[in-house]
Amino acid sequence: MNSTIDPNKLITLFSEPKKIVITTHKNPDADAMGSSLGLYNYLILKGHTVNVITPNSYPHFLHWMPGNETVTVFNKQTDKAKQLIADAQVIFSLDYNNLSRIEDAGKEIEKSGAVKIMIDHHIEPASYPDYTFSDTEKSSTSEMIYDFINFLGDKKSINKTIGECLYAGILTDTGSFRFPSTHPSTHRIVAELIEIGVNHATVYNRIFNTYTEDRLRLLGYCLFEKLKFIKEYKAGYISLSKEELKRFNFQAGDTEGFVNYTLSVAGIRLAALFTEQEGIIRVSLRSEGDIDVNKMARAHFNGGGHANAAGGRSDDSLEATAKRFEDMLPLYKDILC
Ligand code: 5GP
Ligand code: MN
């Protein structure tokens, strides 16, 4: 882990019971919840008072994680969340690099005098934390939580409960161990998690085999009717309107992973998904190799992320957003073609 931080400072910080708040990014995914609840279960074990706060709610296929029932959702339980942040002695920022990623909860954290610790694998971490563990090479924040507990010299405390949460985040953020961010260290950590009792098949099934029929039909509809290729730029995209999502009884998380299917076509190296939600268009971008979608998300869609997986938003109509994507392609002719 980060060699500039003295582990003894953190060991001392956590040597007495503390009031701790763990925060993670908007629209939490399995890495956001896995790292948060993995760390939650560890800190509870150590006798701390711990609360996880998410900016908004998250999909049902993540509700099985131990400690889920204690999570406070900021935009639903705002007063409680504000009080927890105000009372906290230590605040963790997990799986996000900037307070703008947690919207209104960010303002409360700015006001707080708590010790702030960021653990994250996105580029360009903001400077507000007292301790920053940032490594863009890491597969997932969940892998970094394993490293963090190890950094505190306490690897032996990682049990099955903690391990299941961390495994979920590593599994999903590596695209089931296929993305370039999957390093030998990732497999070593996962091997250890399985050795302490984590059932990898069970975690996989809870995440990937618990969708509704509507969700599978929506995927079929996207692939059959909605997928558009712009082959001269090795690109493709799916766009879904509010009405289309409603037709398939859309629930949060239903389109998770859809953007990746476009890349499975030979010769396609850039994929996008546009979904019309709550008055904005959500943008997801994925790429192969040296096509940097983080830069594209920042430049064109008010977002960011990683080199091969990024997201953002657009205030234009669905059609105008898709057009913006198509119009931007010639700008990247050199790397796309
Ligand atoms: P997804 O497409 O799955 O929503 O997001 C892919 C990646 O991009 C994730 O690592 C996520 O953290 C990041 N990301 C998604 N939306 C945004 C955004 O609006 N701003 C920034 N900075 N990153 C985002
Ligand atoms: Mn992540």
Short mmCIF file of C-alpha atoms and ligand atoms in Angstrom, two decimals:
data_model
loop_
_atom_site.label_atom_id
_atom_site.label_comp_id
_atom_site.label_asym_id
_atom_site.label_seq_id
_atom_site.Cartn_x
_atom_site.Cartn_y
_atom_site.Cartn_z
CA MET A 1 0.00 0.00 0.00
CA ASN A 2 0.94 3.68 0.07
CA SER A 3 4.46 3.72 1.50
CA THR A 4 4.29 7.40 2.49
CA ILE A 5 1.71 6.69 5.18
CA ASP A 6 2.98 5.39 8.50
CA PRO A 7 0.76 2.42 9.45
CA ASN A 8 1.35 3.14 13.14
CA LYS A 9 -0.57 6.42 12.86
CA LEU A 10 -3.65 4.53 11.67
CA ILE A 11 -3.12 1.65 14.10
CA THR A 12 -3.11 4.25 16.90
CA LEU A 13 -6.19 5.98 15.45
CA PHE A 14 -8.14 2.72 15.55
CA SER A 15 -6.75 1.50 18.89
CA GLU A 16 -9.71 3.04 20.76
CA PRO A 17 -13.38 2.65 19.78
CA LYS A 18 -14.34 5.38 17.29
CA LYS A 19 -17.49 6.67 15.65
CA ILE A 20 -16.89 5.92 12.00
CA VAL A 21 -18.83 6.76 8.85
CA ILE A 22 -18.10 5.01 5.55
CA THR A 23 -19.30 6.75 2.39
CA THR A 24 -19.35 5.57 -1.20
CA HIS A 25 -20.37 6.93 -4.60
CA LYS A 26 -23.78 7.62 -6.11
CA ASN A 27 -25.54 4.69 -7.79
CA PRO A 28 -23.46 2.25 -5.74
CA ASP A 29 -22.27 -0.86 -7.56
CA ALA A 30 -20.93 -4.13 -6.14
CA ASP A 31 -17.46 -2.66 -5.56
CA ALA A 32 -18.90 0.37 -3.78
CA MET A 33 -21.07 -1.81 -1.51
CA GLY A 34 -18.56 -4.66 -1.23
CA SER A 35 -15.72 -2.38 -0.13
CA SER A 36 -18.00 -0.39 2.21
CA LEU A 37 -19.63 -3.40 3.88
CA GLY A 38 -16.36 -5.36 3.89
CA LEU A 39 -14.70 -2.51 5.81
CA TYR A 40 -17.87 -2.06 7.93
CA ASN A 41 -17.78 -5.69 9.07
CA TYR A 42 -14.06 -5.43 9.85
CA LEU A 43 -14.42 -2.23 11.92
CA ILE A 44 -17.46 -3.59 13.79
CA LEU A 45 -15.36 -6.63 14.69
CA LYS A 46 -12.79 -4.25 16.16
CA GLY A 47 -15.37 -2.63 18.44
CA HIS A 48 -16.06 0.60 16.57
CA THR A 49 -19.45 2.22 15.96
CA VAL A 50 -19.80 2.16 12.19
CA ASN A 51 -22.36 3.46 9.70
CA VAL A 52 -22.30 3.13 5.94
CA ILE A 53 -23.94 6.02 4.06
CA THR A 54 -24.79 5.84 0.36
CA PRO A 55 -25.97 8.91 -1.62
CA ASN A 56 -28.95 6.97 -3.05
CA SER A 57 -30.33 3.45 -3.08
CA TYR A 58 -28.78 0.53 -4.90
CA PRO A 59 -29.98 -2.61 -6.69
CA HIS A 60 -31.59 -5.56 -4.90
CA PHE A 61 -28.91 -7.96 -6.07
CA LEU A 62 -26.56 -6.22 -3.60
CA HIS A 63 -28.88 -6.43 -0.59
CA TRP A 64 -27.59 -9.83 0.55
CA MET A 65 -24.32 -8.41 1.84
CA PRO A 66 -23.92 -8.72 5.62
CA GLY A 67 -24.63 -5.33 7.26
CA ASN A 68 -26.87 -4.17 4.39
CA GLU A 69 -29.78 -3.63 6.79
CA THR A 70 -27.76 -0.96 8.66
CA VAL A 71 -26.97 1.20 5.60
CA THR A 72 -28.30 4.79 5.66
CA VAL A 73 -29.41 6.19 2.29
CA PHE A 74 -28.70 9.95 2.24
CA ASN A 75 -31.47 11.07 -0.11
CA LYS A 76 -34.08 9.07 1.86
CA GLN A 77 -32.85 9.44 5.46
CA THR A 78 -31.21 12.84 5.09
CA ASP A 79 -31.48 14.07 8.71
CA LYS A 80 -30.11 10.82 10.11
CA ALA A 81 -27.27 10.78 7.58
CA LYS A 82 -26.33 14.41 8.31
CA GLN A 83 -26.27 13.69 12.04
CA LEU A 84 -24.10 10.59 11.57
CA ILE A 85 -21.61 12.61 9.49
CA ALA A 86 -21.60 15.48 12.03
CA ASP A 87 -20.93 13.03 14.90
CA ALA A 88 -18.27 10.99 13.10
CA GLN A 89 -14.66 10.98 14.29
CA VAL A 90 -13.43 9.18 11.19
CA ILE A 91 -14.94 9.34 7.68
CA PHE A 92 -13.96 6.99 4.90
CA SER A 93 -14.41 7.82 1.20
CA LEU A 94 -14.50 4.54 -0.69
CA ASP A 95 -14.51 3.94 -4.45
CA TYR A 96 -14.74 7.62 -5.38
CA ASN A 97 -12.13 10.32 -5.89
CA ASN A 98 -14.05 13.56 -5.43
CA LEU A 99 -16.85 14.82 -3.15
CA SER A 100 -18.85 15.82 -6.22
CA ARG A 101 -19.45 12.06 -6.73
CA ILE A 102 -21.59 11.92 -3.58
CA GLU A 103 -23.62 15.07 -4.21
CA ASP A 104 -25.24 16.62 -1.08
CA ALA A 105 -23.45 14.26 1.32
CA GLY A 106 -20.21 15.87 0.12
CA LYS A 107 -21.18 19.24 1.63
CA GLU A 108 -21.66 17.60 5.04
CA ILE A 109 -18.25 15.93 4.82
CA GLU A 110 -16.64 19.26 3.90
CA LYS A 111 -18.04 20.75 7.13
CA SER A 112 -16.84 17.87 9.30
CA GLY A 113 -13.68 17.95 11.41
CA ALA A 114 -13.35 14.14 11.34
CA VAL A 115 -10.18 12.38 10.21
CA LYS A 116 -10.78 11.64 6.53
CA ILE A 117 -9.44 8.57 4.76
CA MET A 118 -9.83 7.91 1.04
CA ILE A 119 -9.36 4.43 -0.43
CA ASP A 120 -9.95 4.44 -4.17
CA HIS A 121 -8.70 3.33 -7.57
CA HIS A 122 -9.86 6.22 -9.78
CA ILE A 123 -7.41 8.72 -11.24
CA GLU A 124 -6.81 12.22 -9.83
CA PRO A 125 -7.94 11.86 -6.20
CA ALA A 126 -9.06 15.13 -4.57
CA SER A 127 -6.85 16.56 -1.83
CA TYR A 128 -9.37 16.84 1.07
CA PRO A 129 -8.54 13.57 2.91
CA ASP A 130 -5.96 13.36 5.70
CA TYR A 131 -4.90 9.94 4.41
CA THR A 132 -5.21 8.92 0.76
CA PHE A 133 -4.75 5.39 -0.52
CA SER A 134 -5.03 5.80 -4.27
CA ASP A 135 -3.89 3.23 -6.80
CA THR A 136 -5.30 3.26 -10.32
CA GLU A 137 -3.63 -0.08 -11.04
CA LYS A 138 -5.83 -1.87 -8.53
CA SER A 139 -8.72 -3.98 -9.80
CA SER A 140 -11.17 -2.64 -7.27
CA THR A 141 -11.58 -0.72 -4.05
CA SER A 142 -12.54 -4.05 -2.47
CA GLU A 143 -9.05 -5.39 -3.25
CA MET A 144 -7.67 -2.22 -1.64
CA ILE A 145 -9.70 -2.86 1.53
CA TYR A 146 -8.00 -6.24 1.80
CA ASP A 147 -4.65 -4.43 1.38
CA PHE A 148 -5.70 -1.79 3.91
CA ILE A 149 -6.51 -4.36 6.62
CA ASN A 150 -3.21 -6.06 5.79
CA PHE A 151 -1.49 -2.65 6.05
CA LEU A 152 -2.86 -2.38 9.59
CA GLY A 153 -1.16 -5.72 10.28
CA ASP A 154 -4.50 -7.43 10.84
CA LYS A 155 -5.01 -9.79 7.87
CA LYS A 156 -5.89 -12.60 10.30
CA SER A 157 -9.11 -10.76 11.19
CA ILE A 158 -10.49 -11.08 7.64
CA ASN A 159 -13.27 -13.63 8.04
CA LYS A 160 -15.88 -15.12 5.71
CA THR A 161 -18.33 -12.25 6.30
CA ILE A 162 -15.79 -9.61 5.32
CA GLY A 163 -14.46 -11.85 2.55
CA GLU A 164 -17.83 -12.31 0.85
CA CYS A 165 -18.28 -8.55 0.55
CA LEU A 166 -14.76 -8.04 -0.81
CA TYR A 167 -15.09 -10.95 -3.21
CA ALA A 168 -18.26 -9.42 -4.68
CA GLY A 169 -16.46 -6.14 -5.44
CA ILE A 170 -13.39 -7.83 -6.91
CA LEU A 171 -15.51 -10.18 -9.04
CA THR A 172 -17.57 -7.42 -10.62
CA ASP A 173 -14.92 -4.70 -11.02
CA THR A 174 -12.62 -7.16 -12.81
CA GLY A 175 -15.47 -8.20 -15.16
CA SER A 176 -15.21 -11.69 -13.65
CA PHE A 177 -11.39 -11.60 -13.74
CA ARG A 178 -11.06 -10.63 -17.39
CA PHE A 179 -10.13 -6.93 -17.38
CA PRO A 180 -6.45 -5.90 -17.62
CA SER A 181 -6.68 -4.63 -14.02
CA THR A 182 -6.75 -8.28 -12.87
CA HIS A 183 -3.22 -8.82 -11.56
CA PRO A 184 -1.56 -11.86 -9.98
CA SER A 185 -2.13 -10.12 -6.64
CA THR A 186 -5.88 -10.08 -7.37
CA HIS A 187 -5.91 -13.85 -7.83
CA ARG A 188 -3.76 -14.36 -4.71
CA ILE A 189 -6.21 -12.33 -2.62
CA VAL A 190 -9.17 -14.21 -4.06
CA ALA A 191 -7.43 -17.53 -3.37
CA GLU A 192 -7.03 -16.50 0.26
CA LEU A 193 -10.66 -15.43 0.49
CA ILE A 194 -11.76 -18.84 -0.80
CA GLU A 195 -9.42 -20.50 1.70
CA ILE A 196 -11.12 -18.71 4.61
CA GLY A 197 -14.52 -19.98 3.48
CA VAL A 198 -15.89 -17.56 0.88
CA ASN A 199 -18.08 -19.52 -1.52
CA HIS A 200 -17.33 -17.96 -4.90
CA ALA A 201 -20.15 -19.79 -6.69
CA THR A 202 -22.71 -18.54 -4.15
CA VAL A 203 -21.52 -14.93 -4.44
CA TYR A 204 -21.60 -15.18 -8.26
CA ASN A 205 -25.15 -16.54 -8.22
CA ARG A 206 -26.37 -13.85 -5.81
CA ILE A 207 -25.08 -11.13 -8.11
CA PHE A 208 -25.57 -12.49 -11.61
CA ASN A 209 -28.38 -15.04 -11.38
CA THR A 210 -31.02 -13.14 -9.45
CA TYR A 211 -32.40 -10.84 -12.13
CA THR A 212 -36.04 -10.55 -13.05
CA GLU A 213 -37.52 -11.93 -16.27
CA ASP A 214 -38.18 -8.31 -17.33
CA ARG A 215 -34.48 -7.57 -17.10
CA LEU A 216 -33.53 -10.47 -19.35
CA ARG A 217 -36.21 -9.44 -21.87
CA LEU A 218 -34.87 -5.87 -21.77
CA LEU A 219 -31.41 -7.21 -22.62
CA GLY A 220 -32.88 -9.17 -25.52
CA TYR A 221 -34.70 -6.07 -26.75
CA CYS A 222 -31.49 -3.98 -26.54
CA LEU A 223 -29.44 -6.48 -28.50
CA PHE A 224 -32.08 -7.24 -31.12
CA GLU A 225 -33.58 -3.83 -31.73
CA LYS A 226 -31.55 -1.08 -30.14
CA LEU A 227 -27.89 -1.77 -30.75
CA LYS A 228 -26.45 0.56 -33.35
CA PHE A 229 -22.98 0.18 -34.82
CA ILE A 230 -20.81 2.87 -36.37
CA LYS A 231 -18.36 0.42 -37.83
CA GLU A 232 -16.05 2.92 -39.52
CA TYR A 233 -15.14 4.11 -36.01
CA LYS A 234 -15.24 0.62 -34.45
CA ALA A 235 -17.99 1.88 -32.15
CA GLY A 236 -21.50 0.93 -31.10
CA TYR A 237 -24.16 2.11 -28.69
CA ILE A 238 -27.54 1.36 -27.14
CA SER A 239 -29.92 4.12 -26.09
CA LEU A 240 -33.00 3.56 -23.96
CA SER A 241 -35.80 6.06 -23.39
CA LYS A 242 -37.90 6.40 -20.23
CA GLU A 243 -40.81 4.75 -22.03
CA GLU A 244 -38.72 1.77 -23.11
CA LEU A 245 -37.40 1.31 -19.57
CA LYS A 246 -40.93 1.51 -18.20
CA ARG A 247 -42.15 -1.12 -20.66
CA PHE A 248 -39.71 -3.55 -19.01
CA ASN A 249 -40.44 -2.38 -15.44
CA PHE A 250 -36.94 -1.00 -15.06
CA GLN A 251 -35.38 -1.29 -11.60
CA ALA A 252 -32.05 0.27 -10.55
CA GLY A 253 -29.21 -1.93 -11.78
CA ASP A 254 -31.20 -3.62 -14.56
CA THR A 255 -28.93 -2.28 -17.32
CA GLU A 256 -25.71 -3.08 -15.40
CA GLY A 257 -23.29 -4.81 -17.78
CA PHE A 258 -25.38 -4.22 -20.93
CA VAL A 259 -22.77 -1.84 -22.35
CA ASN A 260 -20.19 -4.64 -22.47
CA TYR A 261 -22.10 -6.78 -25.00
CA THR A 262 -21.34 -4.31 -27.77
CA LEU A 263 -17.61 -4.94 -27.32
CA SER A 264 -18.09 -8.67 -27.90
CA VAL A 265 -18.48 -8.05 -31.64
CA ALA A 266 -15.21 -8.53 -33.56
CA GLY A 267 -13.67 -5.20 -34.54
CA ILE A 268 -15.72 -3.11 -32.08
CA ARG A 269 -13.55 -1.32 -29.53
CA LEU A 270 -15.74 1.46 -28.14
CA ALA A 271 -19.19 1.02 -26.61
CA ALA A 272 -21.75 3.35 -25.08
CA LEU A 273 -25.05 3.01 -23.26
CA PHE A 274 -27.44 5.94 -22.84
CA THR A 275 -30.39 5.65 -20.45
CA GLU A 276 -32.97 8.33 -19.78
CA GLN A 277 -33.34 8.70 -16.01
CA GLU A 278 -34.67 11.32 -13.56
CA GLY A 279 -34.50 14.14 -16.08
CA ILE A 280 -30.94 13.36 -17.18
CA ILE A 281 -29.29 10.94 -19.56
CA ARG A 282 -26.91 8.49 -17.84
CA VAL A 283 -23.91 7.70 -19.99
CA SER A 284 -21.76 4.55 -19.71
CA LEU A 285 -18.65 4.10 -21.83
CA ARG A 286 -16.43 1.05 -22.29
CA SER A 287 -13.40 0.49 -24.49
CA GLU A 288 -10.62 -1.88 -25.34
CA GLY A 289 -6.88 -1.23 -25.21
CA ASP A 290 -5.56 2.32 -25.52
CA ILE A 291 -8.92 4.03 -26.16
CA ASP A 292 -9.28 6.25 -23.09
CA VAL A 293 -12.98 6.60 -22.25
CA ASN A 294 -12.21 8.44 -19.03
CA LYS A 295 -10.96 11.33 -21.19
CA MET A 296 -14.03 11.10 -23.44
CA ALA A 297 -16.38 11.07 -20.42
CA ARG A 298 -14.67 14.13 -18.97
CA ALA A 299 -14.56 16.04 -22.26
CA HIS A 300 -18.06 15.28 -23.57
CA PHE A 301 -20.27 13.87 -20.82
CA ASN A 302 -19.41 15.70 -17.60
CA GLY A 303 -18.07 12.51 -16.02
CA GLY A 304 -15.01 10.36 -15.60
CA GLY A 305 -13.88 6.93 -14.41
CA HIS A 306 -11.17 4.63 -15.67
CA ALA A 307 -9.36 4.36 -19.00
CA ASN A 308 -11.55 1.45 -20.18
CA ALA A 309 -14.73 2.04 -18.13
CA ALA A 310 -16.20 5.44 -17.48
CA GLY A 311 -19.52 7.17 -17.01
CA GLY A 312 -21.14 10.55 -17.08
CA ARG A 313 -24.33 12.43 -17.81
CA SER A 314 -25.97 14.68 -20.31
CA ASP A 315 -28.69 17.30 -19.89
CA ASP A 316 -29.63 17.08 -23.57
CA SER A 317 -32.33 14.80 -24.98
CA LEU A 318 -31.61 11.13 -25.55
CA GLU A 319 -31.34 11.70 -29.30
CA ALA A 320 -29.05 14.72 -28.90
CA THR A 321 -26.84 12.76 -26.50
CA ALA A 322 -26.47 9.88 -28.96
CA LYS A 323 -25.73 12.41 -31.68
CA ARG A 324 -23.08 14.02 -29.49
CA PHE A 325 -21.45 10.59 -29.21
CA GLU A 326 -21.57 10.03 -32.96
CA ASP A 327 -20.27 13.55 -33.65
CA MET A 328 -17.37 13.10 -31.24
CA LEU A 329 -16.06 9.95 -32.98
CA PRO A 330 -14.16 11.75 -35.78
CA LEU A 331 -12.20 13.64 -33.08
CA TYR A 332 -10.76 10.30 -31.98
CA LYS A 333 -10.20 8.92 -35.49
CA ASP A 334 -6.50 8.34 -34.84
CA ILE A 335 -6.99 6.02 -31.85
CA LEU A 336 -10.25 4.42 -33.03
CA CYS A 337 -9.38 3.52 -36.60
P1 5GP B 1 -20.71 2.83 -15.04
O1 5GP B 1 -20.70 2.97 -16.52
O2 5GP B 1 -20.67 1.39 -14.64
O3 5GP B 1 -21.78 3.62 -14.38
O4 5GP B 1 -19.36 3.48 -14.51
C1 5GP B 1 -18.11 3.05 -14.97
C2 5GP B 1 -17.01 3.73 -14.19
O5 5GP B 1 -17.07 5.13 -14.38
C3 5GP B 1 -17.07 3.51 -12.70
O6 5GP B 1 -15.74 3.30 -12.26
C4 5GP B 1 -17.59 4.78 -12.13
O7 5GP B 1 -17.05 5.02 -10.88
C5 5GP B 1 -17.17 5.81 -13.14
N1 5GP B 1 -18.24 6.82 -13.31
C6 5GP B 1 -19.52 6.58 -13.65
N2 5GP B 1 -20.22 7.72 -13.71
C7 5GP B 1 -19.37 8.71 -13.40
C8 5GP B 1 -19.50 10.15 -13.28
O8 5GP B 1 -20.56 10.73 -13.49
N3 5GP B 1 -18.37 10.82 -12.92
C9 5GP B 1 -17.17 10.20 -12.68
N4 5GP B 1 -16.12 10.95 -12.33
N5 5GP B 1 -17.03 8.87 -12.78
C10 5GP B 1 -18.09 8.13 -13.13
MN MN B 2 -14.56 0.36 -8.14
#
